[in-house]
Amino acid sequence: MIASARKQTFDMIYFFAVGGACNVDPRISKSILYIYSLDKYHHQTNNYTGSERENIELFFRHFKQKIRDEIEKYDCDNKALLEKLYS
């Protein structure tokens, strides 16, 4: 992992997540807040308008919340996973 030795940027984190989501469970790809979204009139909205740090925090906050929402649909008893998600 060469990237782990460098300071990770929002772009590195985002593109790694999107690339990984293409090859795993579709619920993961639904958990990503994509750079752009479309409203009901198909107008494009930029979801990441803050600083590098704010964008990274927004990405992870959104991702963790969507994963929490998905896990709540199941009877998950993995205490380590639940503690990590809700900490």
JSON list of C-alpha atoms in Angstrom, two decimals:
[
{"chain": "A", "resi": 1, "resn": "MET", "atom": "CA", "xyz": [0.00, 0.00, 0.00]},
{"chain": "A", "resi": 2, "resn": "ILE", "atom": "CA", "xyz": [1.99, 2.93, -1.25]},
{"chain": "A", "resi": 3, "resn": "ALA", "atom": "CA", "xyz": [-0.90, 5.32, -0.71]},
{"chain": "A", "resi": 4, "resn": "SER", "atom": "CA", "xyz": [-0.92, 4.67, 3.03]},
{"chain": "A", "resi": 5, "resn": "ALA", "atom": "CA", "xyz": [2.56, 6.17, 3.35]},
{"chain": "A", "resi": 6, "resn": "ARG", "atom": "CA", "xyz": [1.42, 9.49, 1.92]},
{"chain": "A", "resi": 7, "resn": "LYS", "atom": "CA", "xyz": [-1.07, 11.98, 3.21]},
{"chain": "A", "resi": 8, "resn": "GLN", "atom": "CA", "xyz": [-4.39, 10.78, 1.88]},
{"chain": "A", "resi": 9, "resn": "THR", "atom": "CA", "xyz": [-6.40, 13.28, -0.09]},
{"chain": "A", "resi": 10, "resn": "PHE", "atom": "CA", "xyz": [-10.13, 13.34, -0.63]},
{"chain": "A", "resi": 11, "resn": "ASP", "atom": "CA", "xyz": [-9.63, 12.27, -4.26]},
{"chain": "A", "resi": 12, "resn": "MET", "atom": "CA", "xyz": [-7.56, 9.24, -3.21]},
{"chain": "A", "resi": 13, "resn": "ILE", "atom": "CA", "xyz": [-10.16, 8.13, -0.67]},
{"chain": "A", "resi": 14, "resn": "TYR", "atom": "CA", "xyz": [-13.10, 8.79, -2.97]},
{"chain": "A", "resi": 15, "resn": "PHE", "atom": "CA", "xyz": [-11.71, 7.01, -6.03]},
{"chain": "A", "resi": 16, "resn": "PHE", "atom": "CA", "xyz": [-10.54, 4.05, -3.94]},
{"chain": "A", "resi": 17, "resn": "ALA", "atom": "CA", "xyz": [-14.05, 3.69, -2.49]},
{"chain": "A", "resi": 18, "resn": "VAL", "atom": "CA", "xyz": [-15.77, 4.03, -5.86]},
{"chain": "A", "resi": 19, "resn": "GLY", "atom": "CA", "xyz": [-13.35, 1.57, -7.46]},
{"chain": "A", "resi": 20, "resn": "GLY", "atom": "CA", "xyz": [-13.90, -0.93, -4.69]},
{"chain": "A", "resi": 21, "resn": "ALA", "atom": "CA", "xyz": [-17.67, -0.48, -4.75]},
{"chain": "A", "resi": 22, "resn": "CYS", "atom": "CA", "xyz": [-17.76, -1.53, -8.40]},
{"chain": "A", "resi": 23, "resn": "ASN", "atom": "CA", "xyz": [-16.49, -4.98, -7.44]},
{"chain": "A", "resi": 24, "resn": "VAL", "atom": "CA", "xyz": [-18.29, -5.73, -4.19]},
{"chain": "A", "resi": 25, "resn": "ASP", "atom": "CA", "xyz": [-21.79, -5.86, -2.79]},
{"chain": "A", "resi": 26, "resn": "PRO", "atom": "CA", "xyz": [-24.10, -3.29, -4.46]},
{"chain": "A", "resi": 27, "resn": "ARG", "atom": "CA", "xyz": [-25.14, -2.07, -1.02]},
{"chain": "A", "resi": 28, "resn": "ILE", "atom": "CA", "xyz": [-21.65, -0.61, -0.63]},
{"chain": "A", "resi": 29, "resn": "SER", "atom": "CA", "xyz": [-21.98, 1.47, -3.79]},
{"chain": "A", "resi": 30, "resn": "LYS", "atom": "CA", "xyz": [-25.34, 2.76, -2.52]},
{"chain": "A", "resi": 31, "resn": "SER", "atom": "CA", "xyz": [-23.57, 3.97, 0.62]},
{"chain": "A", "resi": 32, "resn": "ILE", "atom": "CA", "xyz": [-21.24, 6.34, -1.19]},
{"chain": "A", "resi": 33, "resn": "LEU", "atom": "CA", "xyz": [-22.14, 10.01, -1.47]},
{"chain": "A", "resi": 34, "resn": "TYR", "atom": "CA", "xyz": [-21.10, 10.59, -5.05]},
{"chain": "A", "resi": 35, "resn": "ILE", "atom": "CA", "xyz": [-19.47, 13.84, -6.15]},
{"chain": "A", "resi": 36, "resn": "TYR", "atom": "CA", "xyz": [-22.57, 14.88, -8.07]},
{"chain": "A", "resi": 37, "resn": "SER", "atom": "CA", "xyz": [-26.23, 14.07, -7.61]},
{"chain": "A", "resi": 38, "resn": "LEU", "atom": "CA", "xyz": [-29.28, 14.89, -9.66]},
{"chain": "A", "resi": 39, "resn": "ASP", "atom": "CA", "xyz": [-32.46, 16.37, -8.25]},
{"chain": "A", "resi": 40, "resn": "LYS", "atom": "CA", "xyz": [-35.91, 15.42, -9.53]},
{"chain": "A", "resi": 41, "resn": "TYR", "atom": "CA", "xyz": [-35.53, 17.94, -12.36]},
{"chain": "A", "resi": 42, "resn": "HIS", "atom": "CA", "xyz": [-32.16, 16.41, -13.32]},
{"chain": "A", "resi": 43, "resn": "HIS", "atom": "CA", "xyz": [-30.18, 19.44, -12.19]},
{"chain": "A", "resi": 44, "resn": "GLN", "atom": "CA", "xyz": [-26.68, 18.51, -11.12]},
{"chain": "A", "resi": 45, "resn": "THR", "atom": "CA", "xyz": [-25.61, 19.30, -7.55]},
{"chain": "A", "resi": 46, "resn": "ASN", "atom": "CA", "xyz": [-22.04, 19.17, -6.27]},
{"chain": "A", "resi": 47, "resn": "ASN", "atom": "CA", "xyz": [-22.10, 17.30, -2.95]},
{"chain": "A", "resi": 48, "resn": "TYR", "atom": "CA", "xyz": [-18.56, 18.21, -1.91]},
{"chain": "A", "resi": 49, "resn": "THR", "atom": "CA", "xyz": [-18.06, 21.96, -1.70]},
{"chain": "A", "resi": 50, "resn": "GLY", "atom": "CA", "xyz": [-15.96, 22.27, 1.45]},
{"chain": "A", "resi": 51, "resn": "SER", "atom": "CA", "xyz": [-12.28, 22.08, 2.19]},
{"chain": "A", "resi": 52, "resn": "GLU", "atom": "CA", "xyz": [-10.29, 18.88, 1.74]},
{"chain": "A", "resi": 53, "resn": "ARG", "atom": "CA", "xyz": [-10.79, 17.96, 5.41]},
{"chain": "A", "resi": 54, "resn": "GLU", "atom": "CA", "xyz": [-14.53, 18.82, 5.35]},
{"chain": "A", "resi": 55, "resn": "ASN", "atom": "CA", "xyz": [-15.05, 16.70, 2.24]},
{"chain": "A", "resi": 56, "resn": "ILE", "atom": "CA", "xyz": [-13.29, 13.72, 3.81]},
{"chain": "A", "resi": 57, "resn": "GLU", "atom": "CA", "xyz": [-15.38, 14.06, 6.98]},
{"chain": "A", "resi": 58, "resn": "LEU", "atom": "CA", "xyz": [-18.60, 14.35, 4.95]},
{"chain": "A", "resi": 59, "resn": "PHE", "atom": "CA", "xyz": [-17.70, 11.28, 2.90]},
{"chain": "A", "resi": 60, "resn": "PHE", "atom": "CA", "xyz": [-17.06, 9.11, 5.98]},
{"chain": "A", "resi": 61, "resn": "ARG", "atom": "CA", "xyz": [-20.02, 10.48, 7.97]},
{"chain": "A", "resi": 62, "resn": "HIS", "atom": "CA", "xyz": [-22.40, 9.71, 5.09]},
{"chain": "A", "resi": 63, "resn": "PHE", "atom": "CA", "xyz": [-20.83, 6.30, 4.41]},
{"chain": "A", "resi": 64, "resn": "LYS", "atom": "CA", "xyz": [-20.96, 5.20, 8.05]},
{"chain": "A", "resi": 65, "resn": "GLN", "atom": "CA", "xyz": [-24.58, 6.31, 8.40]},
{"chain": "A", "resi": 66, "resn": "LYS", "atom": "CA", "xyz": [-25.66, 4.38, 5.31]},
{"chain": "A", "resi": 67, "resn": "ILE", "atom": "CA", "xyz": [-23.82, 1.27, 6.53]},
{"chain": "A", "resi": 68, "resn": "ARG", "atom": "CA", "xyz": [-25.49, 1.63, 9.95]},
{"chain": "A", "resi": 69, "resn": "ASP", "atom": "CA", "xyz": [-28.89, 1.92, 8.25]},
{"chain": "A", "resi": 70, "resn": "GLU", "atom": "CA", "xyz": [-28.20, -1.23, 6.23]},
{"chain": "A", "resi": 71, "resn": "ILE", "atom": "CA", "xyz": [-26.95, -3.26, 9.21]},
{"chain": "A", "resi": 72, "resn": "GLU", "atom": "CA", "xyz": [-30.03, -2.32, 11.24]},
{"chain": "A", "resi": 73, "resn": "LYS", "atom": "CA", "xyz": [-32.11, -4.26, 8.69]},
{"chain": "A", "resi": 74, "resn": "TYR", "atom": "CA", "xyz": [-30.44, -7.48, 9.88]},
{"chain": "A", "resi": 75, "resn": "ASP", "atom": "CA", "xyz": [-30.01, -9.18, 13.22]},
{"chain": "A", "resi": 76, "resn": "CYS", "atom": "CA", "xyz": [-26.31, -8.38, 13.54]},
{"chain": "A", "resi": 77, "resn": "ASP", "atom": "CA", "xyz": [-24.66, -9.64, 16.70]},
{"chain": "A", "resi": 78, "resn": "ASN", "atom": "CA", "xyz": [-21.05, -8.84, 15.77]},
{"chain": "A", "resi": 79, "resn": "LYS", "atom": "CA", "xyz": [-20.23, -6.68, 18.78]},
{"chain": "A", "resi": 80, "resn": "ALA", "atom": "CA", "xyz": [-16.87, -5.48, 17.42]},
{"chain": "A", "resi": 81, "resn": "LEU", "atom": "CA", "xyz": [-18.48, -4.28, 14.19]},
{"chain": "A", "resi": 82, "resn": "LEU", "atom": "CA", "xyz": [-21.35, -2.57, 15.99]},
{"chain": "A", "resi": 83, "resn": "GLU", "atom": "CA", "xyz": [-19.00, -0.83, 18.43]},
{"chain": "A", "resi": 84, "resn": "LYS", "atom": "CA", "xyz": [-16.87, 0.45, 15.55]},
{"chain": "A", "resi": 85, "resn": "LEU", "atom": "CA", "xyz": [-19.88, 1.75, 13.63]},
{"chain": "A", "resi": 86, "resn": "TYR", "atom": "CA", "xyz": [-21.48, 3.49, 16.58]},
{"chain": "A", "resi": 87, "resn": "SER", "atom": "CA", "xyz": [-18.33, 4.99, 18.11]}
]
